[in-house]
Amino acid sequence: MTDRAETAGTAYEPLTTETLAARLGSVGAITDKLGGDTDHWDVAEVGDGNLNLVFIVRSDRGAVIVKQALPYVRLVGDAWPLPLKRAFFEYHALIRQAARDPGSVPEVYHFDEEQALIVMEFLSPHVILRHKLMAGERIEGLARRMGEFCARTLFRGSDLGMDTAERKADAALFLGNVELCDITENLVFSDPYFDAEMNHHTPGLDPLVASLRADSDLKIAAQELKAAFASNAETMLHGDLHTGSIMVTERETRVIDPEFATYGPMGFDIGMLMANFFMAYYAMPGHIAEEAARREYQEWILGVIGEIWEVFAAEFSRLWRSERRGILYQASLFEDQGDHLGAEQALARRLAHIWRDTLGFAGIEIIRRTLSLAHIAENDRIEDEALRASCEGRGLVLARALAVGRGEFAGMDSVLSLARAIEKRDWA
Ligand code: SR1
Ligand code: MG
């Protein structure tokens, strides 16, 4: 990997399929992968996310991904300017995630801060997880890898794993990701609860939306969770860990797109991830028509949710016992005094805290993906509006219960039982 800036020194300019080869043809980190015969590079723009340009560049020697930030939100257009420096945060997050959970993210080959571009490994034949979920396909090892990824990145980026100087430097760096935090603070935690300009929802949900907006307990829960997101700089988060930020094959799972990385509470990433599986679970009537097959696949999704938490807790516990060398819960206070029970009690309390936050953030994420600006393909692709409303309505009912009741769920079994019970009724 290199962050040599061979392309730097020229003012920022968005790449196009026509200009990319000429502009990047002298970058050693790219020609190492593709060769220098730029006349034979094949360039395609494939970005389908909300923010950036994404190119696949192929030659007969190989392929790379070139991701470049645009100075505005792609989903909305240049009426919503957005700083280019999000590429800087994505680059710094990617190299930390690669160190903390090797093999979990694409390898970075080149970073150019001025051009806001990252050249990275082309994952192939990986596809975005959402598409696999909509096709009803199972991914071997998905839950295990995501549970490990969350535990390793969240533990190792925190005061549990880092010394004070390194931890404070990283917190200061990532807390500079102001504009993307601002997006999350508004879109996720506030916009769904009033008539915000960019909100939209399926018309059949009107009565449910009105009741959620009048629900003081829910609005208070959303603001308490927003306070945790904004103020509890506990660890380096991916910051946008949904099923569109995961690429998979039948057997391999990789995490992409950490441009929303910031320091925040551990439960945020896990909660957002679980929420996206719950939404996929409820969206299945729009994707798998045959009932027995649908039920089986829905149970597989619930199994994934359960296993993510189980693996997360086990891996977090392993790291607690073997790598707790940061500034918190020092061994000198516990194990070194023979107080192993105290260390285990402290671990149980940390996990209980993360569990409660996780459920709360899961609820909040479901609500925002249904009522705010950026929805999910699993629901958007259901053309029958009444069916879409009933899928989304079930998600909203679960979401409210998780957010408001986040302190009352004893374990995953009770969460999954509630999800199943809600699935049996039409709430729209
Ligand atoms: C304006 S950006 C909307 C959403 O897209 C990203 O993927 C994040 O989830 C953000 O909230
Ligand atoms: Mg993204």
CSV table of C-alpha atoms and ligand atoms in Angstrom, one decimal:
chain,number,residue,atom,x,y,z
A,1,MET,CA,0.0,0.0,0.0
A,2,THR,CA,1.1,3.5,-0.6
A,3,ASP,CA,-0.2,7.0,0.0
A,4,ARG,CA,2.3,8.6,-2.3
A,5,ALA,CA,0.4,11.4,-4.0
A,6,GLU,CA,1.6,11.1,-7.6
A,7,THR,CA,-1.7,12.6,-8.7
A,8,ALA,CA,-1.6,15.4,-6.2
A,9,GLY,CA,-0.5,18.9,-6.9
A,10,THR,CA,-3.4,19.5,-9.3
A,11,ALA,CA,-6.7,21.0,-8.2
A,12,TYR,CA,-9.5,18.6,-7.5
A,13,GLU,CA,-11.4,17.5,-10.5
A,14,PRO,CA,-13.9,14.7,-10.7
A,15,LEU,CA,-12.8,11.7,-12.8
A,16,THR,CA,-14.8,10.5,-15.8
A,17,THR,CA,-14.6,7.3,-17.7
A,18,GLU,CA,-12.8,9.3,-20.5
A,19,THR,CA,-10.2,11.0,-18.3
A,20,LEU,CA,-9.4,8.4,-15.7
A,21,ALA,CA,-6.7,6.5,-17.6
A,22,ALA,CA,-4.8,9.6,-18.6
A,23,ARG,CA,-5.0,11.1,-15.1
A,24,LEU,CA,-4.1,7.9,-13.1
A,25,GLY,CA,-1.9,6.2,-15.7
A,26,SER,CA,1.3,7.4,-14.0
A,27,VAL,CA,0.4,6.3,-10.5
A,28,GLY,CA,2.8,3.4,-9.6
A,29,ALA,CA,0.4,1.8,-7.2
A,30,ILE,CA,-2.1,1.4,-10.0
A,31,THR,CA,0.2,0.4,-12.9
A,32,ASP,CA,1.7,-2.2,-10.5
A,33,LYS,CA,-1.7,-3.9,-10.7
A,34,LEU,CA,-2.9,-3.0,-14.2
A,35,GLY,CA,0.3,-2.4,-16.2
A,36,GLY,CA,1.1,0.9,-17.9
A,37,ASP,CA,-0.7,0.4,-21.2
A,38,THR,CA,-3.5,2.8,-20.4
A,39,ASP,CA,-4.9,2.5,-24.0
A,40,HIS,CA,-6.1,-0.9,-23.0
A,41,TRP,CA,-7.6,0.0,-19.6
A,42,ASP,CA,-11.3,-0.6,-19.5
A,43,VAL,CA,-13.1,1.9,-17.2
A,44,ALA,CA,-16.7,1.7,-16.0
A,45,GLU,CA,-18.5,3.9,-13.5
A,46,VAL,CA,-20.5,1.6,-11.2
A,47,GLY,CA,-21.4,3.8,-8.2
A,48,ASP,CA,-24.9,3.1,-7.0
A,49,GLY,CA,-24.5,4.6,-3.5
A,50,ASN,CA,-25.7,7.9,-2.2
A,51,LEU,CA,-22.5,9.9,-2.2
A,52,ASN,CA,-19.5,9.0,-4.5
A,53,LEU,CA,-18.1,8.1,-7.9
A,54,VAL,CA,-16.9,4.5,-8.1
A,55,PHE,CA,-15.0,3.1,-11.1
A,56,ILE,CA,-13.9,-0.4,-11.9
A,57,VAL,CA,-10.7,-0.2,-13.9
A,58,ARG,CA,-9.7,-3.4,-15.7
A,59,SER,CA,-6.7,-4.4,-17.9
A,60,ASP,CA,-5.6,-7.8,-19.0
A,61,ARG,CA,-3.4,-7.9,-15.9
A,62,GLY,CA,-6.0,-7.2,-13.2
A,63,ALA,CA,-8.5,-4.8,-11.9
A,64,VAL,CA,-8.8,-2.1,-9.2
A,65,ILE,CA,-11.6,0.1,-7.7
A,66,VAL,CA,-11.2,3.9,-7.9
A,67,LYS,CA,-13.5,5.6,-5.5
A,68,GLN,CA,-13.7,9.4,-5.6
A,69,ALA,CA,-15.7,11.7,-3.4
A,70,LEU,CA,-17.9,14.3,-5.1
A,71,PRO,CA,-18.3,17.8,-3.6
A,72,TYR,CA,-22.0,17.2,-3.1
A,73,VAL,CA,-24.4,14.4,-2.2
A,74,ARG,CA,-24.9,12.3,-5.3
A,75,LEU,CA,-28.3,11.2,-4.2
A,76,VAL,CA,-29.6,14.8,-4.1
A,77,GLY,CA,-27.3,16.7,-6.4
A,78,ASP,CA,-25.2,19.9,-6.1
A,79,ALA,CA,-27.9,21.6,-4.1
A,80,TRP,CA,-26.4,19.6,-1.1
A,81,PRO,CA,-22.7,20.4,-0.9
A,82,LEU,CA,-20.5,17.9,1.0
A,83,PRO,CA,-16.8,18.3,1.8
A,84,LEU,CA,-14.3,16.1,-0.1
A,85,LYS,CA,-12.5,15.3,3.1
A,86,ARG,CA,-14.7,12.3,3.7
A,87,ALA,CA,-12.3,10.3,1.5
A,88,PHE,CA,-9.6,11.1,4.1
A,89,PHE,CA,-11.7,9.6,6.9
A,90,GLU,CA,-12.6,6.6,4.8
A,91,TYR,CA,-8.9,6.0,4.0
A,92,HIS,CA,-7.9,6.3,7.7
A,93,ALA,CA,-10.7,4.0,8.8
A,94,LEU,CA,-9.9,1.4,6.1
A,95,ILE,CA,-6.2,1.1,7.2
A,96,ARG,CA,-7.2,0.8,10.9
A,97,GLN,CA,-9.9,-1.8,10.2
A,98,ALA,CA,-7.4,-3.8,8.1
A,99,ALA,CA,-4.9,-3.7,11.1
A,100,ARG,CA,-7.6,-4.5,13.7
A,101,ASP,CA,-9.4,-7.3,11.7
A,102,PRO,CA,-7.0,-8.4,9.0
A,103,GLY,CA,-8.8,-9.5,5.8
A,104,SER,CA,-12.0,-7.8,6.7
A,105,VAL,CA,-11.8,-4.8,4.2
A,106,PRO,CA,-10.5,-4.2,0.7
A,107,GLU,CA,-6.8,-3.5,0.6
A,108,VAL,CA,-5.9,0.1,-0.1
A,109,TYR,CA,-3.3,0.6,-2.9
A,110,HIS,CA,-3.2,4.4,-3.1
A,111,PHE,CA,-4.8,7.5,-1.5
A,112,ASP,CA,-4.8,11.0,-2.9
A,113,GLU,CA,-6.1,13.5,-0.4
A,114,GLU,CA,-6.4,16.4,-2.9
A,115,GLN,CA,-8.3,14.5,-5.5
A,116,ALA,CA,-10.3,12.8,-2.7
A,117,LEU,CA,-9.7,9.4,-4.2
A,118,ILE,CA,-8.9,5.9,-2.9
A,119,VAL,CA,-7.6,3.2,-5.2
A,120,MET,CA,-8.4,-0.2,-3.7
A,121,GLU,CA,-8.7,-3.9,-4.2
A,122,PHE,CA,-11.5,-4.9,-6.6
A,123,LEU,CA,-13.5,-7.5,-4.8
A,124,SER,CA,-14.6,-10.2,-7.2
A,125,PRO,CA,-16.9,-12.1,-7.5
A,126,HIS,CA,-18.3,-10.3,-4.5
A,127,VAL,CA,-21.7,-8.5,-4.7
A,128,ILE,CA,-23.4,-6.2,-2.3
A,129,LEU,CA,-25.1,-8.3,0.5
A,130,ARG,CA,-28.5,-6.6,0.0
A,131,HIS,CA,-28.7,-8.1,-3.5
A,132,LYS,CA,-28.0,-11.6,-2.1
A,133,LEU,CA,-30.7,-11.1,0.6
A,134,MET,CA,-33.3,-10.0,-2.0
A,135,ALA,CA,-32.4,-13.1,-4.0
A,136,GLY,CA,-32.9,-15.3,-1.0
A,137,GLU,CA,-29.3,-16.5,-0.9
A,138,ARG,CA,-27.5,-17.7,2.1
A,139,ILE,CA,-23.9,-16.7,2.9
A,140,GLU,CA,-21.7,-19.2,4.7
A,141,GLY,CA,-19.9,-17.6,7.6
A,142,LEU,CA,-21.6,-14.2,7.3
A,143,ALA,CA,-22.7,-13.9,10.9
A,144,ARG,CA,-19.4,-15.1,12.3
A,145,ARG,CA,-17.4,-12.7,10.2
A,146,MET,CA,-19.6,-9.7,11.1
A,147,GLY,CA,-19.6,-10.6,14.8
A,148,GLU,CA,-15.8,-10.8,14.7
A,149,PHE,CA,-15.5,-7.6,12.7
A,150,CYS,CA,-17.6,-5.7,15.2
A,151,ALA,CA,-15.9,-7.1,18.2
A,152,ARG,CA,-12.3,-6.6,16.9
A,153,THR,CA,-12.7,-3.1,15.4
A,154,LEU,CA,-14.8,-1.8,18.3
A,155,PHE,CA,-12.6,-3.3,21.0
A,156,ARG,CA,-9.3,-2.4,19.4
A,157,GLY,CA,-10.3,1.1,18.6
A,158,SER,CA,-11.3,1.9,22.1
A,159,ASP,CA,-9.8,2.8,25.5
A,160,LEU,CA,-9.9,-0.9,26.3
A,161,GLY,CA,-7.3,-1.7,23.6
A,162,MET,CA,-5.3,1.6,23.1
A,163,ASP,CA,-3.0,3.7,25.1
A,164,THR,CA,-4.1,7.2,25.9
A,165,ALA,CA,-2.0,9.1,23.4
A,166,GLU,CA,-2.9,6.9,20.4
A,167,ARG,CA,-6.6,6.8,21.5
A,168,LYS,CA,-6.9,10.6,21.9
A,169,ALA,CA,-5.1,11.3,18.6
A,170,ASP,CA,-7.5,9.0,16.8
A,171,ALA,CA,-10.5,10.3,18.5
A,172,ALA,CA,-9.4,13.9,17.6
A,173,LEU,CA,-8.8,12.8,14.0
A,174,PHE,CA,-12.2,11.1,13.5
A,175,LEU,CA,-14.2,13.7,15.3
A,176,GLY,CA,-13.2,16.0,12.4
A,177,ASN,CA,-15.7,14.0,10.3
A,178,VAL,CA,-18.2,16.8,11.2
A,179,GLU,CA,-20.4,16.9,8.1
A,180,LEU,CA,-21.0,13.2,7.9
A,181,CYS,CA,-21.8,13.1,11.6
A,182,ASP,CA,-24.2,16.0,11.0
A,183,ILE,CA,-25.9,13.9,8.3
A,184,THR,CA,-26.3,11.0,10.7
A,185,GLU,CA,-27.4,13.2,13.6
A,186,ASN,CA,-30.2,14.7,11.4
A,187,LEU,CA,-31.2,11.9,9.1
A,188,VAL,CA,-31.1,9.1,11.7
A,189,PHE,CA,-32.0,10.7,15.0
A,190,SER,CA,-34.3,13.7,14.3
A,191,ASP,CA,-35.8,14.0,10.8
A,192,PRO,CA,-38.1,10.9,11.1
A,193,TYR,CA,-39.9,12.5,14.0
A,194,PHE,CA,-41.1,15.7,12.3
A,195,ASP,CA,-42.0,16.8,8.8
A,196,ALA,CA,-38.4,17.3,7.6
A,197,GLU,CA,-38.0,18.5,4.1
A,198,MET,CA,-36.4,15.4,2.5
A,199,ASN,CA,-38.5,12.8,4.4
A,200,HIS,CA,-40.7,10.4,2.4
A,201,HIS,CA,-42.6,7.3,3.3
A,202,THR,CA,-45.0,4.8,1.7
A,203,PRO,CA,-48.5,6.4,1.8
A,204,GLY,CA,-50.2,3.5,3.6
A,205,LEU,CA,-48.0,4.2,6.6
A,206,ASP,CA,-49.6,7.6,7.3
A,207,PRO,CA,-51.5,6.7,10.5
A,208,LEU,CA,-48.5,4.8,11.9
A,209,VAL,CA,-46.2,7.7,11.1
A,210,ALA,CA,-48.5,10.1,12.8
A,211,SER,CA,-48.6,8.0,15.9
A,212,LEU,CA,-44.8,7.6,16.0
A,213,ARG,CA,-44.4,11.4,15.7
A,214,ALA,CA,-46.8,11.9,18.6
A,215,ASP,CA,-45.0,9.3,20.7
A,216,SER,CA,-43.1,11.2,23.4
A,217,ASP,CA,-41.4,8.0,24.8
A,218,LEU,CA,-40.1,7.2,21.3
A,219,LYS,CA,-38.8,10.8,20.7
A,220,ILE,CA,-37.1,10.8,24.0
A,221,ALA,CA,-35.5,7.5,23.3
A,222,ALA,CA,-34.3,8.8,19.9
A,223,GLN,CA,-32.8,11.9,21.6
A,224,GLU,CA,-31.1,9.8,24.3
A,225,LEU,CA,-29.5,7.6,21.7
A,226,LYS,CA,-28.5,10.7,19.7
A,227,ALA,CA,-26.9,12.1,22.8
A,228,ALA,CA,-24.9,8.8,23.1
A,229,PHE,CA,-23.9,9.0,19.4
A,230,ALA,CA,-22.9,12.6,19.7
A,231,SER,CA,-21.1,12.5,23.1
A,232,ASN,CA,-20.0,9.0,23.9
A,233,ALA,CA,-16.7,8.8,21.9
A,234,GLU,CA,-16.1,5.2,23.0
A,235,THR,CA,-14.5,3.7,19.9
A,236,MET,CA,-13.9,4.1,16.2
A,237,LEU,CA,-17.1,3.3,14.4
A,238,HIS,CA,-17.6,2.2,10.8
A,239,GLY,CA,-20.5,4.7,11.1
A,240,ASP,CA,-22.7,3.3,8.3
A,241,LEU,CA,-22.6,-0.5,8.8
A,242,HIS,CA,-25.7,-1.6,6.8
A,243,THR,CA,-26.1,-4.5,4.4
A,244,GLY,CA,-25.1,-2.2,1.5
A,245,SER,CA,-21.7,-1.7,3.1
A,246,ILE,CA,-20.9,-5.4,3.0
A,247,MET,CA,-19.8,-7.4,0.0
A,248,VAL,CA,-20.0,-11.2,-0.1
A,249,THR,CA,-19.5,-14.3,-2.1
A,250,GLU,CA,-21.2,-17.5,-1.1
A,251,ARG,CA,-18.4,-18.0,1.4
A,252,GLU,CA,-16.6,-14.7,2.0
A,253,THR,CA,-17.6,-11.5,3.7
A,254,ARG,CA,-15.9,-8.1,3.4
A,255,VAL,CA,-16.8,-4.7,4.8
A,256,ILE,CA,-16.6,-1.5,2.6
A,257,ASP,CA,-17.4,2.2,2.7
A,258,PRO,CA,-16.4,3.5,6.2
A,259,GLU,CA,-16.6,7.2,5.1
A,260,PHE,CA,-18.9,7.9,8.1
A,261,ALA,CA,-16.3,6.7,10.5
A,262,THR,CA,-16.2,8.6,13.8
A,263,TYR,CA,-15.8,8.0,17.5
A,264,GLY,CA,-19.1,6.9,19.0
A,265,PRO,CA,-20.8,4.2,21.1
A,266,MET,CA,-20.0,0.6,20.4
A,267,GLY,CA,-23.7,-0.3,20.0
A,268,PHE,CA,-24.1,2.0,17.1
A,269,ASP,CA,-22.5,-0.3,14.4
A,270,ILE,CA,-24.0,-3.5,15.7
A,271,GLY,CA,-27.4,-2.0,16.1
A,272,MET,CA,-27.4,-0.5,12.6
A,273,LEU,CA,-26.3,-3.9,11.2
A,274,MET,CA,-29.0,-5.8,13.0
A,275,ALA,CA,-31.6,-3.3,12.0
A,276,ASN,CA,-30.8,-3.9,8.3
A,277,PHE,CA,-31.3,-7.6,8.8
A,278,PHE,CA,-34.6,-7.1,10.5
A,279,MET,CA,-35.8,-4.9,7.7
A,280,ALA,CA,-34.7,-7.6,5.2
A,281,TYR,CA,-36.6,-10.1,7.3
A,282,TYR,CA,-39.8,-8.1,7.1
A,283,ALA,CA,-39.3,-7.3,3.4
A,284,MET,CA,-39.2,-11.0,2.3
A,285,PRO,CA,-42.9,-11.2,1.3
A,286,GLY,CA,-41.9,-8.8,-1.5
A,287,HIS,CA,-39.1,-11.0,-2.7
A,288,ILE,CA,-39.9,-14.7,-2.1
A,289,ALA,CA,-43.4,-15.7,-3.1
A,290,GLU,CA,-43.4,-19.3,-2.1
A,291,GLU,CA,-44.4,-19.4,1.6
A,292,ALA,CA,-42.4,-22.4,2.9
A,293,ALA,CA,-39.2,-21.1,1.2
A,294,ARG,CA,-39.8,-17.6,2.5
A,295,ARG,CA,-40.3,-18.8,6.1
A,296,GLU,CA,-37.1,-20.8,5.9
A,297,TYR,CA,-35.2,-17.9,4.6
A,298,GLN,CA,-36.6,-15.5,7.1
A,299,GLU,CA,-35.6,-17.9,9.9
A,300,TRP,CA,-32.1,-17.9,8.4
A,301,ILE,CA,-32.0,-14.1,8.6
A,302,LEU,CA,-33.1,-14.2,12.3
A,303,GLY,CA,-30.4,-16.9,12.8
A,304,VAL,CA,-27.8,-14.5,11.4
A,305,ILE,CA,-28.9,-11.7,13.8
A,306,GLY,CA,-28.7,-14.0,16.7
A,307,GLU,CA,-25.3,-15.4,15.7
A,308,ILE,CA,-23.8,-11.9,15.1
A,309,TRP,CA,-24.6,-11.0,18.7
A,310,GLU,CA,-23.4,-14.4,20.0
A,311,VAL,CA,-20.1,-14.2,18.1
A,312,PHE,CA,-19.6,-10.5,19.0
A,313,ALA,CA,-20.1,-11.2,22.7
A,314,ALA,CA,-17.7,-14.2,22.6
A,315,GLU,CA,-15.0,-12.4,20.6
A,316,PHE,CA,-15.3,-9.2,22.7
A,317,SER,CA,-15.0,-11.4,25.8
A,318,ARG,CA,-11.9,-13.1,24.4
A,319,LEU,CA,-10.3,-9.8,23.7
A,320,TRP,CA,-11.3,-8.5,27.1
A,321,ARG,CA,-9.4,-11.4,28.7
A,322,SER,CA,-6.4,-11.4,26.4
A,323,GLU,CA,-5.9,-7.8,25.0
A,324,ARG,CA,-7.2,-5.4,27.7
A,325,ARG,CA,-4.1,-3.3,27.7
A,326,GLY,CA,-5.6,0.2,27.3
A,327,ILE,CA,-6.4,2.8,29.9
A,328,LEU,CA,-9.7,1.2,31.1
A,329,TYR,CA,-10.2,-1.6,33.6
A,330,GLN,CA,-6.5,-2.2,34.0
A,331,ALA,CA,-5.4,-5.7,35.0
A,332,SER,CA,-3.6,-4.0,37.9
A,333,LEU,CA,-7.1,-3.4,39.4
A,334,PHE,CA,-8.4,-6.9,38.8
A,335,GLU,CA,-6.4,-10.0,37.5
A,336,ASP,CA,-3.1,-8.8,39.0
A,337,GLN,CA,-4.7,-8.9,42.4
A,338,GLY,CA,-6.3,-12.2,41.7
A,339,ASP,CA,-9.7,-10.6,41.2
A,340,HIS,CA,-10.8,-12.6,38.2
A,341,LEU,CA,-14.4,-12.5,39.3
A,342,GLY,CA,-14.2,-8.7,39.3
A,343,ALA,CA,-12.9,-8.6,35.8
A,344,GLU,CA,-15.7,-10.9,34.6
A,345,GLN,CA,-18.3,-8.8,36.4
A,346,ALA,CA,-17.0,-5.7,34.7
A,347,LEU,CA,-17.1,-7.5,31.3
A,348,ALA,CA,-20.7,-8.6,31.9
A,349,ARG,CA,-21.7,-5.0,32.7
A,350,ARG,CA,-19.9,-3.6,29.6
A,351,LEU,CA,-21.7,-6.2,27.4
A,352,ALA,CA,-25.0,-5.4,29.1
A,353,HIS,CA,-24.5,-1.7,28.3
A,354,ILE,CA,-23.6,-2.5,24.7
A,355,TRP,CA,-26.6,-4.8,24.3
A,356,ARG,CA,-29.0,-2.1,25.5
A,357,ASP,CA,-27.5,0.5,23.1
A,358,THR,CA,-27.5,-2.0,20.3
A,359,LEU,CA,-31.2,-2.6,20.5
A,360,GLY,CA,-31.9,1.1,20.8
A,361,PHE,CA,-29.8,2.0,17.7
A,362,ALA,CA,-31.4,-0.9,15.8
A,363,GLY,CA,-34.8,0.6,16.4
A,364,ILE,CA,-33.7,4.1,15.4
A,365,GLU,CA,-32.1,2.8,12.2
A,366,ILE,CA,-35.2,1.0,11.1
A,367,ILE,CA,-37.3,4.1,11.7
A,368,ARG,CA,-35.0,6.3,9.7
A,369,ARG,CA,-34.7,3.9,6.8
A,370,THR,CA,-38.5,3.9,6.5
A,371,LEU,CA,-39.4,7.6,7.1
A,372,SER,CA,-36.3,9.7,6.4
A,373,LEU,CA,-34.3,10.4,3.2
A,374,ALA,CA,-32.3,7.2,2.5
A,375,HIS,CA,-34.4,4.0,2.3
A,376,ILE,CA,-33.3,0.5,1.6
A,377,ALA,CA,-33.6,-1.4,-1.7
A,378,GLU,CA,-35.3,-4.4,0.0
A,379,ASN,CA,-38.4,-2.2,0.6
A,380,ASP,CA,-38.0,0.3,-2.3
A,381,ARG,CA,-38.1,-2.6,-4.9
A,382,ILE,CA,-41.5,-3.8,-3.7
A,383,GLU,CA,-43.7,-2.3,-6.3
A,384,ASP,CA,-47.1,-3.2,-4.7
A,385,GLU,CA,-47.5,-0.2,-2.4
A,386,ALA,CA,-49.9,-2.0,0.0
A,387,LEU,CA,-47.5,-4.9,0.4
A,388,ARG,CA,-44.5,-2.5,0.9
A,389,ALA,CA,-46.5,-0.6,3.6
A,390,SER,CA,-47.3,-3.8,5.4
A,391,CYS,CA,-43.6,-4.9,5.4
A,392,GLU,CA,-42.4,-1.5,6.5
A,393,GLY,CA,-45.1,-1.2,9.1
A,394,ARG,CA,-44.0,-4.4,10.8
A,395,GLY,CA,-40.4,-3.1,10.9
A,396,LEU,CA,-41.7,0.2,12.5
A,397,VAL,CA,-43.6,-1.7,15.2
A,398,LEU,CA,-40.5,-3.7,16.1
A,399,ALA,CA,-38.3,-0.6,15.9
A,400,ARG,CA,-40.5,1.3,18.4
A,401,ALA,CA,-40.4,-1.6,20.8
A,402,LEU,CA,-36.6,-1.9,20.6
A,403,ALA,CA,-35.9,1.8,21.0
A,404,VAL,CA,-38.2,2.5,23.8
A,405,GLY,CA,-37.8,-0.9,25.5
A,406,ARG,CA,-34.1,-1.3,25.0
A,407,GLY,CA,-33.4,-1.8,28.7
A,408,GLU,CA,-36.0,-4.5,29.0
A,409,PHE,CA,-34.9,-7.4,26.7
A,410,ALA,CA,-33.2,-10.1,28.7
A,411,GLY,CA,-31.6,-11.7,25.7
A,412,MET,CA,-31.7,-12.3,22.0
A,413,ASP,CA,-34.4,-15.0,22.2
A,414,SER,CA,-36.9,-12.5,23.5
A,415,VAL,CA,-36.0,-10.0,20.7
A,416,LEU,CA,-36.4,-12.7,18.0
A,417,SER,CA,-39.6,-14.0,19.5
A,418,LEU,CA,-41.0,-10.5,19.3
A,419,ALA,CA,-39.8,-10.1,15.7
A,420,ARG,CA,-41.7,-13.3,14.8
A,421,ALA,CA,-44.9,-12.3,16.6
A,422,ILE,CA,-44.9,-8.9,14.8
A,423,GLU,CA,-44.4,-10.7,11.5
A,424,LYS,CA,-47.7,-12.6,11.9
A,425,ARG,CA,-49.9,-9.4,11.8
A,426,ASP,CA,-50.5,-6.6,9.4
A,427,TRP,CA,-49.7,-3.2,11.0
A,428,ALA,CA,-49.9,-0.8,8.1
B,1,SR1,C1,-27.2,11.9,2.3
B,1,SR1,S1,-26.5,10.4,2.7
B,1,SR1,C2,-27.8,9.4,3.1
B,1,SR1,C3,-27.4,8.1,3.7
B,1,SR1,O1,-26.5,7.5,2.8
B,1,SR1,C4,-25.4,6.9,3.4
B,1,SR1,O2,-25.2,5.6,3.0
B,1,SR1,C5,-25.7,7.0,4.9
B,1,SR1,O3,-26.5,5.9,5.4
B,1,SR1,C6,-26.6,8.2,5.0
B,1,SR1,O4,-27.3,8.3,6.1
B,2,MG,MG,-21.9,4.1,2.1
